[in-house]
Coordinates of C-alpha atoms in Angstrom, one line a residue:
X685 CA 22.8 -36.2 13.2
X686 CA 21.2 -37.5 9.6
X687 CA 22.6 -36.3 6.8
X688 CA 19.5 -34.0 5.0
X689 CA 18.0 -36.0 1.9
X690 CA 18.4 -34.1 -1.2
X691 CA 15.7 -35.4 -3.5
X692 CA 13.3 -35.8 -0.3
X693 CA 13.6 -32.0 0.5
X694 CA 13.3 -31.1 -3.4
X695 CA 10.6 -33.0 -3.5
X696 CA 9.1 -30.5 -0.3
X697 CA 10.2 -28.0 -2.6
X698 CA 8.2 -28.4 -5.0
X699 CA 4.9 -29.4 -3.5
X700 CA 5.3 -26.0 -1.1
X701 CA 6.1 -24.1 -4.3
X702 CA 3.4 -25.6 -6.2
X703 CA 1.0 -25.1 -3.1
X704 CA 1.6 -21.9 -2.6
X705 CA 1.8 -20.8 -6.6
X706 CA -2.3 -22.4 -6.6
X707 CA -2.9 -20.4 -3.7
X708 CA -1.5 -17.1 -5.0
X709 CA -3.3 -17.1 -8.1
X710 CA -5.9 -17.8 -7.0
X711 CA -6.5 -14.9 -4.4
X712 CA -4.6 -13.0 -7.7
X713 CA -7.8 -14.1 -9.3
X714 CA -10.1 -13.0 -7.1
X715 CA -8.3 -10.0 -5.8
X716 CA -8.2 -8.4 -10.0
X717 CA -7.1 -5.2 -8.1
X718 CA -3.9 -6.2 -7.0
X719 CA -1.3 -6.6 -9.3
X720 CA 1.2 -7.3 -7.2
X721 CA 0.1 -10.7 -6.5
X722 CA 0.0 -11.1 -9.6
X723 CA 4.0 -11.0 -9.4
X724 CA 4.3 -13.1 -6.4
X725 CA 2.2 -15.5 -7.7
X726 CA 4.8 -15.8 -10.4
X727 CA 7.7 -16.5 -8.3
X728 CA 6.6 -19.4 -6.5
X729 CA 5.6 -20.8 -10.0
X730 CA 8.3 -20.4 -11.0
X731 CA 9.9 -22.3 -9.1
X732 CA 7.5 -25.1 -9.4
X733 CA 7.4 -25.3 -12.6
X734 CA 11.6 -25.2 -12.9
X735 CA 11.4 -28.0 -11.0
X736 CA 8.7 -29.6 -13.0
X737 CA 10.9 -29.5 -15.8
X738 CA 13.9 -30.8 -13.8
X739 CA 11.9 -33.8 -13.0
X740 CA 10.4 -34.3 -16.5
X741 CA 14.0 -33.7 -18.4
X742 CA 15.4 -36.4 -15.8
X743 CA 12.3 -39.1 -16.6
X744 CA 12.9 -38.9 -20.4
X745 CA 16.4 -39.1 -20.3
X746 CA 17.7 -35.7 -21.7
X747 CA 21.4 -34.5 -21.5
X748 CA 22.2 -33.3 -18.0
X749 CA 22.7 -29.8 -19.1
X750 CA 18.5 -30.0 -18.8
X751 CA 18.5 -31.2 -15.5
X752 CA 20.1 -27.4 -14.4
X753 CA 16.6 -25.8 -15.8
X754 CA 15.8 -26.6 -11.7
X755 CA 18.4 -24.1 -10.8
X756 CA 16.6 -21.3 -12.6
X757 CA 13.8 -21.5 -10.4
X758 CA 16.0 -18.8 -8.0
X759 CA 16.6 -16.4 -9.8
X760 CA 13.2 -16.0 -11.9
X761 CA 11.5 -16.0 -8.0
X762 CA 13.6 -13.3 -6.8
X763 CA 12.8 -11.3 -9.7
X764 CA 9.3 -11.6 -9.5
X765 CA 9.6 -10.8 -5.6
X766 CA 10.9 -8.3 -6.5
X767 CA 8.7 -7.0 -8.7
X768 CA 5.5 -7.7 -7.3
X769 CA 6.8 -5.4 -4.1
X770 CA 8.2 -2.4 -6.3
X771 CA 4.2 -2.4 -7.4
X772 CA 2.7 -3.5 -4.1
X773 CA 4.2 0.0 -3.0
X774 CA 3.3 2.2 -5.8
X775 CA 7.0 2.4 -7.0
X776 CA 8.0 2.4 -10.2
X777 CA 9.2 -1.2 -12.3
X778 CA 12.5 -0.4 -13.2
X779 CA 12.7 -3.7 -14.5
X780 CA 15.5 -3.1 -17.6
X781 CA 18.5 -4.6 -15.4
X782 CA 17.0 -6.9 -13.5
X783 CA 15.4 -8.4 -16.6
X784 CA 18.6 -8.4 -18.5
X785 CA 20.2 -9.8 -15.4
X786 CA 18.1 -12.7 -15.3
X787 CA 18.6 -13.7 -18.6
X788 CA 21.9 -13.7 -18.6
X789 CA 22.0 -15.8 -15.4
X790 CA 19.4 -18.2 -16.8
X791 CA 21.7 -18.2 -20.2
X792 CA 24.9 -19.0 -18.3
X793 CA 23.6 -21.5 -16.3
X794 CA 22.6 -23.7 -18.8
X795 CA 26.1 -22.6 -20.6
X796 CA 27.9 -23.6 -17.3
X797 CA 26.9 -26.9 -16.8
X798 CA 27.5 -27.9 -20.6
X799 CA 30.8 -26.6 -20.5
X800 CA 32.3 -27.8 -16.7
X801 CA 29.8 -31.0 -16.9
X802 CA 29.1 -30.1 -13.1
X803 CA 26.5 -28.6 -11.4
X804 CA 28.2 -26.5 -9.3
X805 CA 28.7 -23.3 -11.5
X806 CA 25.2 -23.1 -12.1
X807 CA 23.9 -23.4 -8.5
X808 CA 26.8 -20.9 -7.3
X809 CA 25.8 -18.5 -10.5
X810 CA 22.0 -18.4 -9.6
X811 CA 22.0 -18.2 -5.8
X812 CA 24.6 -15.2 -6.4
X813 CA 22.4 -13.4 -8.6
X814 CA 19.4 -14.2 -7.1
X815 CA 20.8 -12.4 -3.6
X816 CA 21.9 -9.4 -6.5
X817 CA 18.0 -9.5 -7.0
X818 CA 17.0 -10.1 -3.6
X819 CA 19.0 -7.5 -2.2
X820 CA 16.7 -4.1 -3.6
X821 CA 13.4 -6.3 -2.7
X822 CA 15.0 -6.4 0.5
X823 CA 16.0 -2.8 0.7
X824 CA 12.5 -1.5 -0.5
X825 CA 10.6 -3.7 2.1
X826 CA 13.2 -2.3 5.0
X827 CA 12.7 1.6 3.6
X828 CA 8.6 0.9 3.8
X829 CA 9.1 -0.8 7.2
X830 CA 10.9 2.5 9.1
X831 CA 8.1 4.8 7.2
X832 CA 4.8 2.8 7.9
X833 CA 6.0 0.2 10.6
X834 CA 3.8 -2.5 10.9
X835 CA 4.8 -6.4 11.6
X836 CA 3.6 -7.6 7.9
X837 CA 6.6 -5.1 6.4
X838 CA 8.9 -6.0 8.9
X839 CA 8.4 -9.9 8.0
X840 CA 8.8 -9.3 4.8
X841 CA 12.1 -7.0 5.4
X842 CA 13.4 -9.6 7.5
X843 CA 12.3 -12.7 5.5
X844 CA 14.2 -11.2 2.6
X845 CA 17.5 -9.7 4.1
X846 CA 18.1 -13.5 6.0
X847 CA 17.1 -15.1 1.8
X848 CA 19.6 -13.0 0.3
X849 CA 22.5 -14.3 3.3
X850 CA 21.1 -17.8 2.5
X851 CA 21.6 -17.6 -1.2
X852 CA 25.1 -15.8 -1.1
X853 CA 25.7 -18.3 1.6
X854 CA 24.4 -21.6 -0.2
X855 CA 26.4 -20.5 -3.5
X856 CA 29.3 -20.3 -2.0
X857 CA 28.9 -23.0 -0.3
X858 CA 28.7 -25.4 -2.7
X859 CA 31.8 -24.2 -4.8
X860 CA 35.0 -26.2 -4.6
X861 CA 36.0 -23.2 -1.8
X862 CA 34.2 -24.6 0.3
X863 CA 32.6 -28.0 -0.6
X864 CA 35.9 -30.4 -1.1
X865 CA 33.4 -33.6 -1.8
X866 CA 30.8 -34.4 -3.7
X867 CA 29.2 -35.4 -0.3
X868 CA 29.9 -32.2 1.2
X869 CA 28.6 -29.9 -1.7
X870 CA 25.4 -32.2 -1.4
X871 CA 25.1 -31.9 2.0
X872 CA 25.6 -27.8 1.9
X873 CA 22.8 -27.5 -0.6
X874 CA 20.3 -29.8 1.0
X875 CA 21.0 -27.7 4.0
X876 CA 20.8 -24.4 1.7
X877 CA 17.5 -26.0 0.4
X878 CA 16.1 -26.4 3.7
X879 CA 16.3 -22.6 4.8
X880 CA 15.1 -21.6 1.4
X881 CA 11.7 -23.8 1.8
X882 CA 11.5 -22.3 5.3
X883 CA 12.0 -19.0 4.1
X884 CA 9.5 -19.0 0.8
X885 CA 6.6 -20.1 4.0
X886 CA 7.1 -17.4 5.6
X887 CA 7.7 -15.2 2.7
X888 CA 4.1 -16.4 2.0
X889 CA 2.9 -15.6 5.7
X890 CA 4.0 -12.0 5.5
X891 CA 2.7 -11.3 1.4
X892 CA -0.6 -13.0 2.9
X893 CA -0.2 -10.5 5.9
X894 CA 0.1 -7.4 3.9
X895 CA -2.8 -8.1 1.6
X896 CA -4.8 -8.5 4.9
X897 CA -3.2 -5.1 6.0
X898 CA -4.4 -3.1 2.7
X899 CA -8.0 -4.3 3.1
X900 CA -8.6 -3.6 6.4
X901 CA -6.6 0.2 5.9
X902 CA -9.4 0.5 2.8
X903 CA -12.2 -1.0 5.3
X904 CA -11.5 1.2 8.1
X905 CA -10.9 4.5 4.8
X906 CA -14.5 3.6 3.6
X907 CA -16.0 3.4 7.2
X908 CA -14.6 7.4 7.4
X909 CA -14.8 8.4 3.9
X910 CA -18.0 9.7 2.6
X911 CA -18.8 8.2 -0.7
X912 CA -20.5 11.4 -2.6
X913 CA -17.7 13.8 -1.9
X914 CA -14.9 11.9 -0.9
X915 CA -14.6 14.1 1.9
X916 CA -14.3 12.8 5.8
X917 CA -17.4 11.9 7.0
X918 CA -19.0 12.7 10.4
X919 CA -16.8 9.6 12.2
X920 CA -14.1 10.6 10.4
X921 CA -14.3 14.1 11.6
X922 CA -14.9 13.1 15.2
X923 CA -11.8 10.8 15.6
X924 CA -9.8 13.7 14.0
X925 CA -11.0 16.5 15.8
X926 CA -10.4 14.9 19.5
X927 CA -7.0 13.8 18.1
X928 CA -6.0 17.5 17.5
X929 CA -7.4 19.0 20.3
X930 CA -5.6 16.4 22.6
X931 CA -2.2 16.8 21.0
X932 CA -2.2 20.5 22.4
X933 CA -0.6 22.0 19.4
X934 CA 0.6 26.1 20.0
X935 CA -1.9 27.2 18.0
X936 CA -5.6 26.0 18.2
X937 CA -7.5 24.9 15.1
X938 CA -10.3 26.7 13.6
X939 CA -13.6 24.7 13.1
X940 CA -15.4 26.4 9.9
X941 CA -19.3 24.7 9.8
X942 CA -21.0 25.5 6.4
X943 CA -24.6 24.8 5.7
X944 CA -25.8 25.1 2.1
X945 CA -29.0 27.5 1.6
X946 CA -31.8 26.3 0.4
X947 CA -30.7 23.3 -0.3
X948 CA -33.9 21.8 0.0
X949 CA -35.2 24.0 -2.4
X950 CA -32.7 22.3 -5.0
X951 CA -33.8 19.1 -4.7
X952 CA -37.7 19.7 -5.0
X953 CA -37.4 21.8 -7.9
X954 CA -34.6 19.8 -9.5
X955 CA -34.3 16.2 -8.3
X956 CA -32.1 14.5 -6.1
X957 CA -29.8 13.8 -8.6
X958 CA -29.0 17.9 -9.3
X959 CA -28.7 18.1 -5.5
X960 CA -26.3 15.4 -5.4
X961 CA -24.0 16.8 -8.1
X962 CA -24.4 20.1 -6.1
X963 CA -22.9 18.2 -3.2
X964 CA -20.3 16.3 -4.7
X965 CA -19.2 19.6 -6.6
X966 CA -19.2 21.5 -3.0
X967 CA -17.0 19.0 -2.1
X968 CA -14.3 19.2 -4.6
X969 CA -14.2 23.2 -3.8
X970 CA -13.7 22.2 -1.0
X971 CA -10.6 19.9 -1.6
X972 CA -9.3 22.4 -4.4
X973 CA -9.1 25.0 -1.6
X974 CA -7.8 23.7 1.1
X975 CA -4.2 22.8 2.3
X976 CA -2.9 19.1 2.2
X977 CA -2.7 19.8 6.2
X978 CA -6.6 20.9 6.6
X979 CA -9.4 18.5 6.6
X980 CA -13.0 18.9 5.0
X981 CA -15.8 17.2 6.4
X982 CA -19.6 16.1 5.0
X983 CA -21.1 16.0 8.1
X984 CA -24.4 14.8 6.8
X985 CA -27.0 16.2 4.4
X986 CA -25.9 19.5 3.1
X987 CA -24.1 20.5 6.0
X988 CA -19.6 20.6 5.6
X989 CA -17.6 21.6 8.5
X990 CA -13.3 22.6 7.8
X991 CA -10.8 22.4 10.2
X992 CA -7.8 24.9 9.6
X993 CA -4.4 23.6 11.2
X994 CA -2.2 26.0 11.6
X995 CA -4.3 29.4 11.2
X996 CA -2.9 32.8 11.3
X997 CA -3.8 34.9 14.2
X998 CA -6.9 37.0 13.8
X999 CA -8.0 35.6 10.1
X1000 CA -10.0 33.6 11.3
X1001 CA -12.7 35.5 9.4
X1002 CA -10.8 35.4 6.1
X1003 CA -10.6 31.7 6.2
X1004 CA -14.7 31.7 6.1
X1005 CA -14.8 34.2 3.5
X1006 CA -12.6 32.7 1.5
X1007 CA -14.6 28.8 1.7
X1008 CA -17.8 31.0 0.8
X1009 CA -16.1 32.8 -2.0
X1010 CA -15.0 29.5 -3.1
X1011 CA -18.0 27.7 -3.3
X1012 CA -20.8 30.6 -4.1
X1013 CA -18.4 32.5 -6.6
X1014 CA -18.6 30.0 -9.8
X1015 CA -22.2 28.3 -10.3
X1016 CA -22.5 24.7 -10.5
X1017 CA -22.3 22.7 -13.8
X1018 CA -25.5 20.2 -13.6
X1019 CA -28.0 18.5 -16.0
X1020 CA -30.4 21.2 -14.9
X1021 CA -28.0 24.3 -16.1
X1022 CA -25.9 26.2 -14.0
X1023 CA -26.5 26.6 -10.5
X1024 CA -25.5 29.5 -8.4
X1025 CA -25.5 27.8 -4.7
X1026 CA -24.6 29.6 -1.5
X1027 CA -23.7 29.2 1.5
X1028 CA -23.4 30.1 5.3
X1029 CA -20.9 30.1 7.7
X1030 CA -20.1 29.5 11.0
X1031 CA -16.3 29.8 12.5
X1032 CA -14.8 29.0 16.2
X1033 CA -11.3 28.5 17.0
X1034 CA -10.3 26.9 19.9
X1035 CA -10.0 28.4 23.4
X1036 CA -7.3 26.8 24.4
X1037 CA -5.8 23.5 23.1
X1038 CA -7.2 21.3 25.1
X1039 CA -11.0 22.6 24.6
X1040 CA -13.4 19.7 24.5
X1041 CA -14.8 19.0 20.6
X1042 CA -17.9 19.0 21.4
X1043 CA -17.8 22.8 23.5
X1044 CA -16.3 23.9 20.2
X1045 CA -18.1 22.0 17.5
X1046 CA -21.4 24.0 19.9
X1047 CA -19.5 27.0 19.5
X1048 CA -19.5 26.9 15.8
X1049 CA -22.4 25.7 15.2
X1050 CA -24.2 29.0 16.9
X1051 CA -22.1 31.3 14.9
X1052 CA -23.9 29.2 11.7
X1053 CA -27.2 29.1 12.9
X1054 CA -26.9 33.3 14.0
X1055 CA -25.4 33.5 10.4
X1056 CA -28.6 31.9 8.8
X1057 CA -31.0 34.1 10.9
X1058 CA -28.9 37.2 9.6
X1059 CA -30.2 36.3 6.1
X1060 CA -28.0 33.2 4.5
X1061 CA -24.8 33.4 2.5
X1062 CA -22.7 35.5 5.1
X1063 CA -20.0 34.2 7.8
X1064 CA -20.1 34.8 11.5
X1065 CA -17.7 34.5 14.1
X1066 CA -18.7 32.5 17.3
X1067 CA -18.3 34.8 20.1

């Protein structure tokens, strides 16, 4: 077998670093939103531009302590991994120690090699710290992975857990424990540098992969979200409702339809703008009152429906009440003045678990209508 060429792969190095440092900020650039690419975008140029300077320190000649400003290429990466995935998952920074760590790792490596004359120390000092750094990034990723699954998480989990091995592995490697020639201690870290440039691809592959993941979780939120209220909208509600009445739970939701009154009469005499504050106001009621377990719907126009998880038996009229209270007790700030706004309510809980949504949704929907005909701003239970 051919021994691995050391300048040939760091030369690979540095074009995949550099390649995939363009790349990042670029989609950092055009993503503004995401700030954790922001991050990763910095470690892969950082290591470009470590060894950048590597090369340029060699062409003009400078002491060979300069020529270990490649090594520090590591250790900046893994702190900027690391990071970039503390914000990519709405942790916080933290980023005292591993900052202070950093620097002292980047300070002693240039120490190290003035003083031993060798190279050596300051590979084996910033692989070891950069697995010290890896190690959390690695640790988060994992913790995310067994809460949200998903293959981009576990890629990254996996991508990182196997770096930090390598980087323990390559620094020990190339010590005098291990390495005892200089041909050996090359050989080890052109092998070391090998798993490292096959590691940062598919690094890339699984930070590209989440970033696909988040927009297509906020594509397929939008398609469900209704953007007045911020409530589920009707597709939203549909999906959900099926989904609870299939899991067969021991106690059967209660759908709640409300139908503003008069709503109509709002927007002719004010505008559409007052009648859309009105909604979006309805709608944070709405939220304010429910449970983080129930779910509040727009179902279209001025029309809201509820669904109670977990309801206690026989308050089923209480539950309406109190969504009326909520919403007709305190009029409605607008540009036109205050608004008192009521509305009427229809309730049905579920048969039996497994009743079909639609049997119930017609349910509940009578009991609104029958409370509309009763004269407006009242609840009814479906029968």
């Amino acid at each position: 077998m051919e021994p691995l060429h050391a300048d040939t792969l760091l030369r690979v190095f540095q074009l995949v670093t550099t390649m995939l440092a363009l790349a990042t900020v670029g989609g950092a650039w055009h993503l503004k939103g995401e700030r954790a690419l922001w991050f990763w975008a910095g470690a892969f140029a950082a290591s470009a531009l470590t060894q950048a300077a590597r090369v340029a320190f060699i062409a003009m000649g400078a002491p060979r302590t300069f020529w270990a400003v490649g090594h520090l290429g590591s250790t900046l990466s893994a702190l900027m991994v690391l990071l970039g995935l503390r914000v990519y998952l709405g942790l916080p920074l933290r980023c005292r120690w591993p900052l202070v760590l950093t620097g002292l790792a980047c300070i002693g490596s240039l120490a190290l090699t003035a003083w031993t004359g060798q190279f050596w120390p300051s590979i084996t000092l910033t692989m070891l710290v950069s697995a010290v750094l890896t190690m959390p990034a690695a640790h988060a990723a994992l913790q995310a992975w067994r809460e949200q699954r998903g293959f981009p998480l576990g890629l990254l989990a996996a991508d990182l857990i196997v770096s930090a091995i390598i980087e323990v592995a390559r620094g020990l490697a190339v010590s005098p424990l291990i390495a005892q020639t200089r041909a050996e201690l090359v050989q080890y870290n052109s092998i070391g540098l090998f798993a490292v440039i096959a590691l940062l691809i598919g690094q890339a592959l699984a930070m590209l992969l989440l970033l696909q993941d988040r927009a297509l979780r906020q594509i397929e939120r939008l398609i469900e979200i209704d953007v007045l209220t911020g409530l589920l909208n009707r597709r939203g509600f549909d999906e959900r409702l099926r989904r609870l009445l299939q899991r067969g739970v021991d106690h059967p939701p209660v759908l709640t339809l409300l139908d503003v009154d008069h709503f109509k009469r709002i927007n002719d005499t004010h505008g559409h703008a007052v009648g859309d504050a009105v909604l979006s106001g309805i709608g944070a009621r709405l939220h304010d009152t429910l449970r983080p377990l129930d779910l509040a719907v727009r179902l279209g126009g001025e029309e809201f429906a509820v669904i109670w998880l977990k309801p206690e038996a026989g308050g089923e009229l209480r539950l309406g009440e109190r969504l009326r209270e909520a919403i007709g007790g305190q009029p409605f700030e607008t540009a036109a003045g205050p608004l008192i706004v009521t509305v009427s309510v229809g309730v049905a809980q579920a048969l039996a678990p497994d009743e079909a949504p639609e049997a119930l949704f017609s349910r509940a929907d009578a009991a609104l209508y029958e409370a509309k005909r009763a004269g407006r701003d009242r609840v009814v239970l479906a029968r």
